[in-house]
Coordinates of C-alpha atoms in Angstrom, one line a residue:
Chain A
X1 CA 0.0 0.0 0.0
X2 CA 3.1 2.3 0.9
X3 CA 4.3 1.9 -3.0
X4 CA 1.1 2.6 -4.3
X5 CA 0.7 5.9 -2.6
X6 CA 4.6 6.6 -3.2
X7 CA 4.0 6.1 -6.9
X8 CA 0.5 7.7 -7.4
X9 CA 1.4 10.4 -10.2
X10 CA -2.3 10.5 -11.4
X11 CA -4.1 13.7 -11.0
X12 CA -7.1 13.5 -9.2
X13 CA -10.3 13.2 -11.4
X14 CA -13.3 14.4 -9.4
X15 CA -15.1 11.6 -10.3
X16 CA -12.4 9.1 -9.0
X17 CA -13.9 9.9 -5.2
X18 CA -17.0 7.9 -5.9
X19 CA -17.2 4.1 -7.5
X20 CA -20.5 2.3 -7.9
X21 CA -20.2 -1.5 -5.4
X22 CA -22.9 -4.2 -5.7
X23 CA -24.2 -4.5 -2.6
X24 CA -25.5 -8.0 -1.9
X25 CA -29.3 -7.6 -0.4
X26 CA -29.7 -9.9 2.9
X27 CA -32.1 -12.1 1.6
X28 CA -29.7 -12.9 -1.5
X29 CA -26.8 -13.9 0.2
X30 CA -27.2 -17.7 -0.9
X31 CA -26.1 -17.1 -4.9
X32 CA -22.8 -14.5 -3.9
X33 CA -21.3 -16.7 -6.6
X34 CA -23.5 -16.1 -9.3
X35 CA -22.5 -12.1 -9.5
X36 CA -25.4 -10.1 -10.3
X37 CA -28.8 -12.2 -8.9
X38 CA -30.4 -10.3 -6.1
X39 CA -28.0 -7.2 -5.5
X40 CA -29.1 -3.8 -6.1
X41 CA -26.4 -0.7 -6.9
X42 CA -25.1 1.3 -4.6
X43 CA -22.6 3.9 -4.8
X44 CA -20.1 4.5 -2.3
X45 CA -17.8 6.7 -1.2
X46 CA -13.7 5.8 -1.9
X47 CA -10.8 7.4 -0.8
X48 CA -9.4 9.4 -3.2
X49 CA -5.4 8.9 -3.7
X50 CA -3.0 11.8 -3.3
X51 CA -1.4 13.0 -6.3
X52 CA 1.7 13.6 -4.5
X53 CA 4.3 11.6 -1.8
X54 CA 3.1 11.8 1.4
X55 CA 6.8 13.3 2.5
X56 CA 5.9 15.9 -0.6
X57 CA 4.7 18.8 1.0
X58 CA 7.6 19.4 3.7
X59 CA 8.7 21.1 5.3
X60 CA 4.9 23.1 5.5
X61 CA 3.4 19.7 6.6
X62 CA 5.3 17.1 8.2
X63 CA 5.0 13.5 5.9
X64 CA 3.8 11.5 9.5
X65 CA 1.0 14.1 9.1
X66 CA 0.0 13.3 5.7
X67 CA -0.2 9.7 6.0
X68 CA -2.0 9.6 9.3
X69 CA -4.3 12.4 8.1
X70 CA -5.0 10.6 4.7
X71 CA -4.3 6.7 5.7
X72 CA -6.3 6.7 8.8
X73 CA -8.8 10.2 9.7
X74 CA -10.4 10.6 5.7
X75 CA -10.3 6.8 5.4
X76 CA -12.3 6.5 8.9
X77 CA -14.6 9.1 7.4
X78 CA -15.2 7.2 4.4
X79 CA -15.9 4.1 6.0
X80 CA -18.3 5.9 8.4
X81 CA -19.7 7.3 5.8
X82 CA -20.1 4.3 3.7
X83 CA -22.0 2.0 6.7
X84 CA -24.3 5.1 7.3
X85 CA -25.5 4.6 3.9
X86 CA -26.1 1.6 3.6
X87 CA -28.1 2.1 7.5
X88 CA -29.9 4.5 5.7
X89 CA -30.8 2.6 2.9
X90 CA -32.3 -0.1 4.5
X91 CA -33.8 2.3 7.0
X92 CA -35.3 4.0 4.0
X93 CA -36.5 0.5 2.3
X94 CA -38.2 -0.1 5.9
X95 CA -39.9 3.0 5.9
X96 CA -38.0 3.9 9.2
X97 CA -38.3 7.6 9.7
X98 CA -37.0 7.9 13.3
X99 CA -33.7 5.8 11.9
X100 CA -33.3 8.2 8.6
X101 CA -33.3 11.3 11.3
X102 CA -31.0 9.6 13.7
X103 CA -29.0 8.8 10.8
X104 CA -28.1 12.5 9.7
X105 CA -25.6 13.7 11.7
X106 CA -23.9 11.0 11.0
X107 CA -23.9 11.1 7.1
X108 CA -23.0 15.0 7.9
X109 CA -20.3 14.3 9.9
X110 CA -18.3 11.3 8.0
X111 CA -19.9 12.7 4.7
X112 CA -18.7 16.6 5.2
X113 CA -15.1 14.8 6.1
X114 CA -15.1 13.3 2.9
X115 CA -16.0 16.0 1.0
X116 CA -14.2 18.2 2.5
X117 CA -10.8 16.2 2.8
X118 CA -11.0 15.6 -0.6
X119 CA -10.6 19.3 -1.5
X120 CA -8.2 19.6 0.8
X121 CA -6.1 17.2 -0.7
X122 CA -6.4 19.5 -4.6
X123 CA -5.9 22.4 -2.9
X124 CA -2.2 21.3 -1.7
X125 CA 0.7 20.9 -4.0
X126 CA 4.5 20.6 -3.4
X127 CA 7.3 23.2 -3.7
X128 CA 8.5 21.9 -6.8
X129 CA 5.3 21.4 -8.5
X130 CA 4.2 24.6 -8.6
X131 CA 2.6 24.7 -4.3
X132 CA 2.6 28.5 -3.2
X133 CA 2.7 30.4 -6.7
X134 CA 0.5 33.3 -6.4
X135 CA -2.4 33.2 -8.1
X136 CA -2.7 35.0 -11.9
X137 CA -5.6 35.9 -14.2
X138 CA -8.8 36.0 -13.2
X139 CA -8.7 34.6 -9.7
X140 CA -5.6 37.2 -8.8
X141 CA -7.8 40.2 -10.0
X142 CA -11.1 38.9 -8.1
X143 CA -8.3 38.7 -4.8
X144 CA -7.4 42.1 -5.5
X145 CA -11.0 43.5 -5.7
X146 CA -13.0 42.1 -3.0
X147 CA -10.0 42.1 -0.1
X148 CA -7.4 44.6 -1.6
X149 CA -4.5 42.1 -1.9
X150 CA -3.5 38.5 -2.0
X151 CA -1.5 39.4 1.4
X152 CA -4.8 41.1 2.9
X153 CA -6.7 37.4 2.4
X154 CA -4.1 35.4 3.2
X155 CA -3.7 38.0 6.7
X156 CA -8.5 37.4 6.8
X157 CA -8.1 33.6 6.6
X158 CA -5.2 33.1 8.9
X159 CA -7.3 35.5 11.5
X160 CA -9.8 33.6 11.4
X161 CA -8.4 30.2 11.2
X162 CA -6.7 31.0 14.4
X163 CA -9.7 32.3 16.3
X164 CA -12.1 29.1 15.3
X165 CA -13.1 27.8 18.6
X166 CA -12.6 24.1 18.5
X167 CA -12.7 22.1 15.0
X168 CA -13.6 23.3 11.8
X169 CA -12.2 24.8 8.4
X170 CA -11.3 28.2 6.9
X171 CA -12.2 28.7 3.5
X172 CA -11.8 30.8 0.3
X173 CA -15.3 30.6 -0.8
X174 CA -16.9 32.0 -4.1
X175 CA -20.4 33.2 -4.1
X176 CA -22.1 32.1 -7.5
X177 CA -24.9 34.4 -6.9
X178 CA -23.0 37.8 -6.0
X179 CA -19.4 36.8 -7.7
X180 CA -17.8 37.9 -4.9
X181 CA -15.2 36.0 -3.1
X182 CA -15.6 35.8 0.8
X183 CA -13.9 33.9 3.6
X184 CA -15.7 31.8 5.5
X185 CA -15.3 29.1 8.4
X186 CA -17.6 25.8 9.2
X187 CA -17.7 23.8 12.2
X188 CA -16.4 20.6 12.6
X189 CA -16.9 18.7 9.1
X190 CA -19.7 20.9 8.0
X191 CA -19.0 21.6 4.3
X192 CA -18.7 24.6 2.9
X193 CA -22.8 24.6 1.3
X194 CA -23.8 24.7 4.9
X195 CA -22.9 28.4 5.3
X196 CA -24.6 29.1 1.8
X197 CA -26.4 27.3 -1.0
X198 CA -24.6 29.5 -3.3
X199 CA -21.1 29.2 -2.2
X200 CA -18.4 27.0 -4.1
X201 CA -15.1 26.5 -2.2
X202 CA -12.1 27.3 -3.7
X203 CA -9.9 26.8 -1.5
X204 CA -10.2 24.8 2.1
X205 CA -7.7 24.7 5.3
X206 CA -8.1 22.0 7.7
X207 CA -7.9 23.4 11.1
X208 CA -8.8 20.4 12.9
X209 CA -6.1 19.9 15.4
X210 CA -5.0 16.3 13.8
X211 CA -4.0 18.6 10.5
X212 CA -1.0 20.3 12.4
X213 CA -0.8 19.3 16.2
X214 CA 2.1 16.2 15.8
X215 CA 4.2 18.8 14.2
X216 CA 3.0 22.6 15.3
X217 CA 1.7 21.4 18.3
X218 CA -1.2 23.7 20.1
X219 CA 0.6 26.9 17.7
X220 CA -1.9 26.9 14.6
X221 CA -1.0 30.6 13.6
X222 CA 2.5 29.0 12.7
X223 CA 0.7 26.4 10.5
X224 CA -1.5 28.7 8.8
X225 CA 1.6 31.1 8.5
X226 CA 3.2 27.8 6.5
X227 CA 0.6 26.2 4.4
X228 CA 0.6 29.0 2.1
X229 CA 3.7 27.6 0.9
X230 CA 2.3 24.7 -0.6
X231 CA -1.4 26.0 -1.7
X232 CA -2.3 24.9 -4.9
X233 CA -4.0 28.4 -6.8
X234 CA -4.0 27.1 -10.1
X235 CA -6.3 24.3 -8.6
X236 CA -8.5 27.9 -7.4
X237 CA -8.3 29.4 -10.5
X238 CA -9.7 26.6 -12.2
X239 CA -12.5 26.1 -9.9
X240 CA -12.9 29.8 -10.2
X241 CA -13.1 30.2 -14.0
X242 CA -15.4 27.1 -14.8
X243 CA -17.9 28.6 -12.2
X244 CA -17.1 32.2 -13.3
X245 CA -17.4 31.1 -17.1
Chain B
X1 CA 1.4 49.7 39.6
X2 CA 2.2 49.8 43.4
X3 CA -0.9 48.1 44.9
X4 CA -1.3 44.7 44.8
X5 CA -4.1 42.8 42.8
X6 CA -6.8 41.6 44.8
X7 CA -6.9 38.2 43.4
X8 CA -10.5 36.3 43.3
X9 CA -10.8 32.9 44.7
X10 CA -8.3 30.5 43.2
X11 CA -10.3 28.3 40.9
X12 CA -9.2 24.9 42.7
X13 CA -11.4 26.1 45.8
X14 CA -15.3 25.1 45.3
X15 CA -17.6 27.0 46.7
X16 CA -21.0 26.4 47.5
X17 CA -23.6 26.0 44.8
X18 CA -25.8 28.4 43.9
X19 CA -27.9 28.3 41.1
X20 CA -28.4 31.6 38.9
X21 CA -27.3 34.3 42.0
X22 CA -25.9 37.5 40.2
X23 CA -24.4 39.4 43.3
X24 CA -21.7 40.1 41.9
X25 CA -23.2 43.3 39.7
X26 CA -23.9 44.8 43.4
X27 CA -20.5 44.3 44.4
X28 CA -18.6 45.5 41.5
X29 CA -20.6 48.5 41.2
X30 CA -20.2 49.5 45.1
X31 CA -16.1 48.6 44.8
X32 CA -16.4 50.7 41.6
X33 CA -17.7 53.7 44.0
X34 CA -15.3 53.2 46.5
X35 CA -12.7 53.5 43.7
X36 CA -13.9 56.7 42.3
X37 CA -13.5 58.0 45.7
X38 CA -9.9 58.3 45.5
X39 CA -8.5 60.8 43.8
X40 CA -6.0 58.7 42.3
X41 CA -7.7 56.6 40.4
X42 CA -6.9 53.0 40.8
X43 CA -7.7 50.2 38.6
X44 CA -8.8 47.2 40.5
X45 CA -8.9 43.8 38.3
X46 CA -10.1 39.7 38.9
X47 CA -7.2 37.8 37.9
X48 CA -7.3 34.0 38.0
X49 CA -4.1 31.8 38.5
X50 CA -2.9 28.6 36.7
X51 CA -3.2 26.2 39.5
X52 CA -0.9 22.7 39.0
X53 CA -2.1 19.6 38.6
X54 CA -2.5 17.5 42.1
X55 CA 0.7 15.4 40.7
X56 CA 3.8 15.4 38.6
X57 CA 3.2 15.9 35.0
X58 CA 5.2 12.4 34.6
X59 CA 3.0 10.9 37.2
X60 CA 0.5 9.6 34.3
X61 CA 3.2 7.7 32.4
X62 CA 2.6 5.6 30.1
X63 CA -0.8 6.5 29.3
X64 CA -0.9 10.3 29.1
X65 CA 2.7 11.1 28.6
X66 CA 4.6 13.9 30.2
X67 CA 5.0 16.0 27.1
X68 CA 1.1 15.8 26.5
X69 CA 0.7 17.2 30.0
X70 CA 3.5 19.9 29.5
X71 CA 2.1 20.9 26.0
X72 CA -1.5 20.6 27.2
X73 CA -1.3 22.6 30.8
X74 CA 1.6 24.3 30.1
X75 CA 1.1 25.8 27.2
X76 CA -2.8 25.3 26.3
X77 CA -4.3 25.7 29.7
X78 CA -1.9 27.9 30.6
X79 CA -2.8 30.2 27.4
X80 CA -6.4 30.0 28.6
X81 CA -5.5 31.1 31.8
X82 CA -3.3 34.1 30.6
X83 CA -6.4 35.1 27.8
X84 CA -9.0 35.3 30.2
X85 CA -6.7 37.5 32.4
X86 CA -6.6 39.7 29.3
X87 CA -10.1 40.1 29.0
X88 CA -11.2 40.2 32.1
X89 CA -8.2 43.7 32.3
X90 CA -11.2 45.4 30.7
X91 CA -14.3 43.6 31.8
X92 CA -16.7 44.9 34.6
X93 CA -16.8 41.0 36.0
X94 CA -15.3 41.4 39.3
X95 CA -15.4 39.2 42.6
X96 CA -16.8 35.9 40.7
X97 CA -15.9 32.6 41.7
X98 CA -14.9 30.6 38.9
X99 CA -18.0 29.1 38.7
X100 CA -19.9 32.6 39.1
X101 CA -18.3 33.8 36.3
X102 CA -18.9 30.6 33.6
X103 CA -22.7 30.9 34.7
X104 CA -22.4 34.5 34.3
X105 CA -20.5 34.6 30.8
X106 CA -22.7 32.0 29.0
X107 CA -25.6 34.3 29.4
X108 CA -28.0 32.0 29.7
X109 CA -27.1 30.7 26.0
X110 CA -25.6 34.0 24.2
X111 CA -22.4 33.6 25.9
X112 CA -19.9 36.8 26.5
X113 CA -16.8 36.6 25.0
X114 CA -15.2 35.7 28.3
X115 CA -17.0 32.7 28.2
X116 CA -14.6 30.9 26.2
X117 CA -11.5 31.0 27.9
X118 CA -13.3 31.0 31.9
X119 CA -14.6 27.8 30.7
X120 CA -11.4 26.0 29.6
X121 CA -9.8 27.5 32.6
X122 CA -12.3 25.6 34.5
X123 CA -12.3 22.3 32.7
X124 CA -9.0 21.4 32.6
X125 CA -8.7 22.3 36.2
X126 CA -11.5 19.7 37.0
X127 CA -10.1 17.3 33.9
X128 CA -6.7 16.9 35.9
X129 CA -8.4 16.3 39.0
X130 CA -10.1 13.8 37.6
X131 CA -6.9 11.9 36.8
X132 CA -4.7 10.1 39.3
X133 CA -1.7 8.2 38.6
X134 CA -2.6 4.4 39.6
X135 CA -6.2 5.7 38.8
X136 CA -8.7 2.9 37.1
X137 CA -10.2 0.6 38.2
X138 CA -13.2 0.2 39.9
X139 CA -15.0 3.5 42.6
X140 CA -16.3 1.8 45.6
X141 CA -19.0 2.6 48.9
X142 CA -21.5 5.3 47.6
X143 CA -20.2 6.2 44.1
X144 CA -20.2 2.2 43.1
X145 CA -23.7 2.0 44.7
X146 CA -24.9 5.3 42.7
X147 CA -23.7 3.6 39.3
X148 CA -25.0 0.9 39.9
X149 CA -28.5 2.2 40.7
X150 CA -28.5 4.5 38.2
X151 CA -26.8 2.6 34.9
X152 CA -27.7 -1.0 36.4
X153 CA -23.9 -2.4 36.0
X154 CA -21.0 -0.4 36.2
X155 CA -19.7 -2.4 33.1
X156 CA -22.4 -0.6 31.4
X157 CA -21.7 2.8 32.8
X158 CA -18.3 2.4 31.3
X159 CA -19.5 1.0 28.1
X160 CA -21.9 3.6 28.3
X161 CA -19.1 6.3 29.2
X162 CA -16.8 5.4 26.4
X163 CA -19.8 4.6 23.4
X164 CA -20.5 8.9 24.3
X165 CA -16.9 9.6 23.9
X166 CA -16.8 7.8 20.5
X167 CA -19.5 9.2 19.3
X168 CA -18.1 12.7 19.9
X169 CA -17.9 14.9 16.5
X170 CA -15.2 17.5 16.8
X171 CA -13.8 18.8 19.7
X172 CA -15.2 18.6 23.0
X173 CA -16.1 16.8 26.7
X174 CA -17.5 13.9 28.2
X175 CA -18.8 14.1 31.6
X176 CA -20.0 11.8 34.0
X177 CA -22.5 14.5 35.6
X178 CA -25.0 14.1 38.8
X179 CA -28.2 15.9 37.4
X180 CA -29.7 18.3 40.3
X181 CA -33.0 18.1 38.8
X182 CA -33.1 14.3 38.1
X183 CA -31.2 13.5 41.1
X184 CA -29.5 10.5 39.3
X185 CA -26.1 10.4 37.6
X186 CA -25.5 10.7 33.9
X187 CA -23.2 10.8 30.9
X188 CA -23.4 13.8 29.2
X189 CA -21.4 15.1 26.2
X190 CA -20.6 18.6 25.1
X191 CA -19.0 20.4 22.3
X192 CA -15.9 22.7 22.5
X193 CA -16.1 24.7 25.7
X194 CA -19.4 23.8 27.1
X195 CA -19.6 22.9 30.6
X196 CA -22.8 21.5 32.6
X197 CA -22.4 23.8 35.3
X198 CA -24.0 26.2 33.0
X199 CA -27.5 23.8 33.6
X200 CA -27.1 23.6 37.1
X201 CA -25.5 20.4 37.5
X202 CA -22.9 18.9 39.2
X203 CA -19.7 17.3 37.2
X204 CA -18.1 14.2 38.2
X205 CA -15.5 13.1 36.5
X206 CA -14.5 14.8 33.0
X207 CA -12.4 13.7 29.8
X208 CA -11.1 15.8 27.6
X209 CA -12.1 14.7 23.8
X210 CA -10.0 17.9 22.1
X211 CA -7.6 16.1 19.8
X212 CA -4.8 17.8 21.8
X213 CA -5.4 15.7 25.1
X214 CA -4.4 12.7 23.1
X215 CA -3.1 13.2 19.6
X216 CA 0.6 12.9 20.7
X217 CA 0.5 9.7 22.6
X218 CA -2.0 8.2 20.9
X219 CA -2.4 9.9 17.0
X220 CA -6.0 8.3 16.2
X221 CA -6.3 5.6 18.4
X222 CA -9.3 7.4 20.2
X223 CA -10.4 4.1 21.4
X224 CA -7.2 2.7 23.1
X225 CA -7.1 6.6 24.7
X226 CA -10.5 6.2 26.2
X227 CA -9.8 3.0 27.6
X228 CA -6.6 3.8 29.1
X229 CA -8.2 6.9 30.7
X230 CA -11.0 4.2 32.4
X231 CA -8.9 1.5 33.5
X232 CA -5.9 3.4 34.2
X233 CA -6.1 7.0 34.6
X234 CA -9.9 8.1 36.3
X235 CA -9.6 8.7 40.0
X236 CA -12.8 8.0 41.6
X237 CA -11.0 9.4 44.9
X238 CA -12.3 12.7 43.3
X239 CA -15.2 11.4 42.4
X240 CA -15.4 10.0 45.9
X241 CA -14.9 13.6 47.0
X242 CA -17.2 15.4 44.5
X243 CA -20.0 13.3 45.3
X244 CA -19.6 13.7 48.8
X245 CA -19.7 17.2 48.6
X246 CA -22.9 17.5 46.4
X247 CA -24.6 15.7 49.0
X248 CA -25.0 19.0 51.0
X249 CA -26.9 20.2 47.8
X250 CA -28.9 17.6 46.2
X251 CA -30.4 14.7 48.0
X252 CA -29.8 11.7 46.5
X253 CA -32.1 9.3 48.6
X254 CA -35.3 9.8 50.8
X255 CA -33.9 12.4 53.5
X256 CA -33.7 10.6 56.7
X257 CA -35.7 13.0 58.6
X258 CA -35.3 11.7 62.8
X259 CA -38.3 10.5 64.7
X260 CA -38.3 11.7 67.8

């Protein structure tokens, strides 16, 4: 598993987060061998791999980070995720409407960390790759507009990274409606949609404590002051222009 | 400045319960008199101290490390601590007891911005407390017979206990709590800084969920954490204590009135 992560070149295709699995329905179990008899389609959540080494994106974030963030917290999130849909499936085909509810904080929780992990993930690039190149075009103009400069935004979203209370994310968020760019935070794994219908994120910082703690330890300024360093604008800008087009 | 600061009561001293009593408006605003009084003015602050841990911070070896506790009261409680001093430099809240001043910041569910920090600065004080090294095990006399009345089996107060603590999203608390109104114990779980003293009742034993209580010793493992912390590190001499003294203030069987 270590080589395939170490050798995993691929960019990440958005659609590469989600892969359909035959679920086998209880009551079918007898004919597993036959394939397709008696299962009905389900599509679950995967975990995305990282289009970079682990060890990549140091000295901004420590490699042990990586792989225990990737390898173990958005993997336990997609597993969560995935038995809370299949709970809620059956609770659905029941007709279980006091299960459904319980379900949903649940699918918010382990679904949001999915989601939002796996932005996280395209909005990070290494050094050498092009991780920390100010953004150009479009995106740089629209940065210069709505907060005066790039160093004014990066200055917002570190403030208010810092002062979150607890866990949650900062993020650079786009409003489709107004095309304005705003900053935003969310709880816990609340995504970004929660804050706003209209709002697409373009970029996303984990301030969870397991994103910096092993090597920052409780000083999260100093990891907000060193992400920048491997932020991934052009990843932004696209985002930016398709929803901008 | 020449005078010294009247300090308010160190948090490790619990005073008596009372449930909702702001008195301490009346007293700030008759000290704020006095003050005007002089010609000088003089600026008279609460300042609350970073009390220590009741043992060495290597004393919970191996199951809470002593870096954890030097990075987690050192630096984080001990940031609290200095924050809420930094507020409370231009705040009117004067003369609270610790626990005066969480009930009064959380303003009845709009909480003040000193909220926050007076609230950390209280948990962590009871969170180490709650700790002992050699801790674990089994509580014994009233506190066993409470469980057990009140969860049927201690087995399934701690399976009960550590369920809530794995089913925690984000950062925050689980509390073994005796409810005033209810007069029975119970789990309860909170988010970020939230404290049940703000409902009137009466903690227990805490654990601290943040990911900074156990991320260095343990990275993800929540589990192992949680079970170390139950049959290792939980000191039911406090909760021995705690209970003890709630008795004055919440009566936990029929009172036993004399016949005379």
């Amino acid at each position: 598993m270590a080589l395939r992560t170490l050798f995993t070149k691929k960019s990440l295709a958005l659609a590469s987060a989600f892969r359909p699995i035959a679920v086998a329905s209880a009551a079918g179990d007898q004919r597993l061998g036959s394939g397709l008899s008696q299962t009905r389609g389900l599509t679950v959540a995967a975990l995305p791999d990282l289009p970079y080494d682990y060890g990549a994106l140091e000295p901004a974030i420590s490699g042990e980070i990586m792989r225990l963030h990737h390898q173990k917290h958005h993997q336990a999130y997609v597993t969560n995720y995935n038995n809370a849909l299949e709970q809620l499936e059956a609770a659905i085909a029941k007709g279980d409407a006091t299960a459904v509810v319980r379900l949903q904080n649940a699918i918010k929780f382990n679904g949001g960390g999915h989601v939002n992990h796996s932005i996280f993930w395209k909005n990070l690039k290494p050094v050498n790759e092009g991780g920390g190149e100010p953004p150009h075009s479009s995106l740089g103009w629209a940065i210069d507009t709505d907060f005066g400069s790039l160093e004014a935004l990066v200055q917002k979203m570190n403030a208010e990274g810092a002062a979150l209370q607890g866990s949650g994310w900062v993020w650079l968020a786009l409003d489709k409606g107004f095309k304005k760019l705003t900053v935003e935070t969310t709880a816990n794994q609340d995504p970004l949609v929660t804050k706003g219908a209209n709002l697409v994120p373009l970029l996303g910082i984990d301030v969870w404590e397991h994103a910096y703690y092993l090597q920052y330890k409780n000083v999260r300024p100093d990891y907000l002051k060193n992400i920048w360093k491997v932020i991934d604008w052009k990843y932004a800008s696209e985002v930016y222009e398709k929803e901008t087009a | 400045m020449a005078m010294a600061l009247p300090l308010a009561y160190a948090s490790s001293v619990v005073h008596p319960f009372e449930a909702g009593r702001l008195s301490f408006s009346t007293k700030a605003t008759k000290h704020k008199k006095q003050i005007y009084q002089f010609r000088k003015v003089t600026k008279v602050l609460a300042y609350y101290g970073l009390t220590n841990p009741p043992y060495k911070l290597d004393a919970l070896e191996p199951y809470m490390s002593r870096r954890t506790l030097e990075l987690h009261w050192g630096n984080i409680h001990r940031g609290y601590v200095d924050s809420l001093n930094k507020q409370l430099a231009n705040s009117p809240l004067y003369g609270c007891t610790m626990e005066e001043l969480i009930k009064t910041t959380f303003n009845n569910g709009n909480p003040l911005p000193e909220y926050n920090n007076a609230a950390e600065v209280w948990n962590h004080d009871f969170f180490w407390e709650s700790m002992q090294p050699n801790g674990g095990r089994l509580p014994w006399g009233g506190v066993l017979d409470q469980i057990e009345k009140d969860f049927g089996s201690f087995s399934n107060f701690r399976d009960e206990f550590v369920h809530s603590a794995m089913m925690l999203f984000g950062s925050g608390w689980v509390w073994l709590v005796l409810k005033t109104n209810e007069r029975r114990l119970s789990i309860v779980r909170t988010s970020n800084a939230l404290c049940p003293l703000v409902w009137g009742d009466i903690p227990i034993i805490s654990l601290d969920m943040w990911e900074h209580a156990y991320y260095l010793d343990y990275k993800d493992d929540v589990s192992k954490y949680v079970n170390n912390f139950m049959d290792h590190l939980i000191s039911w001499h406090s909760a021995t204590a705690r209970m003890v003294r709630t008795e004055a203030f919440v009566n936990l069987g029929e009172p036993k009135i004399p016949v005379a």
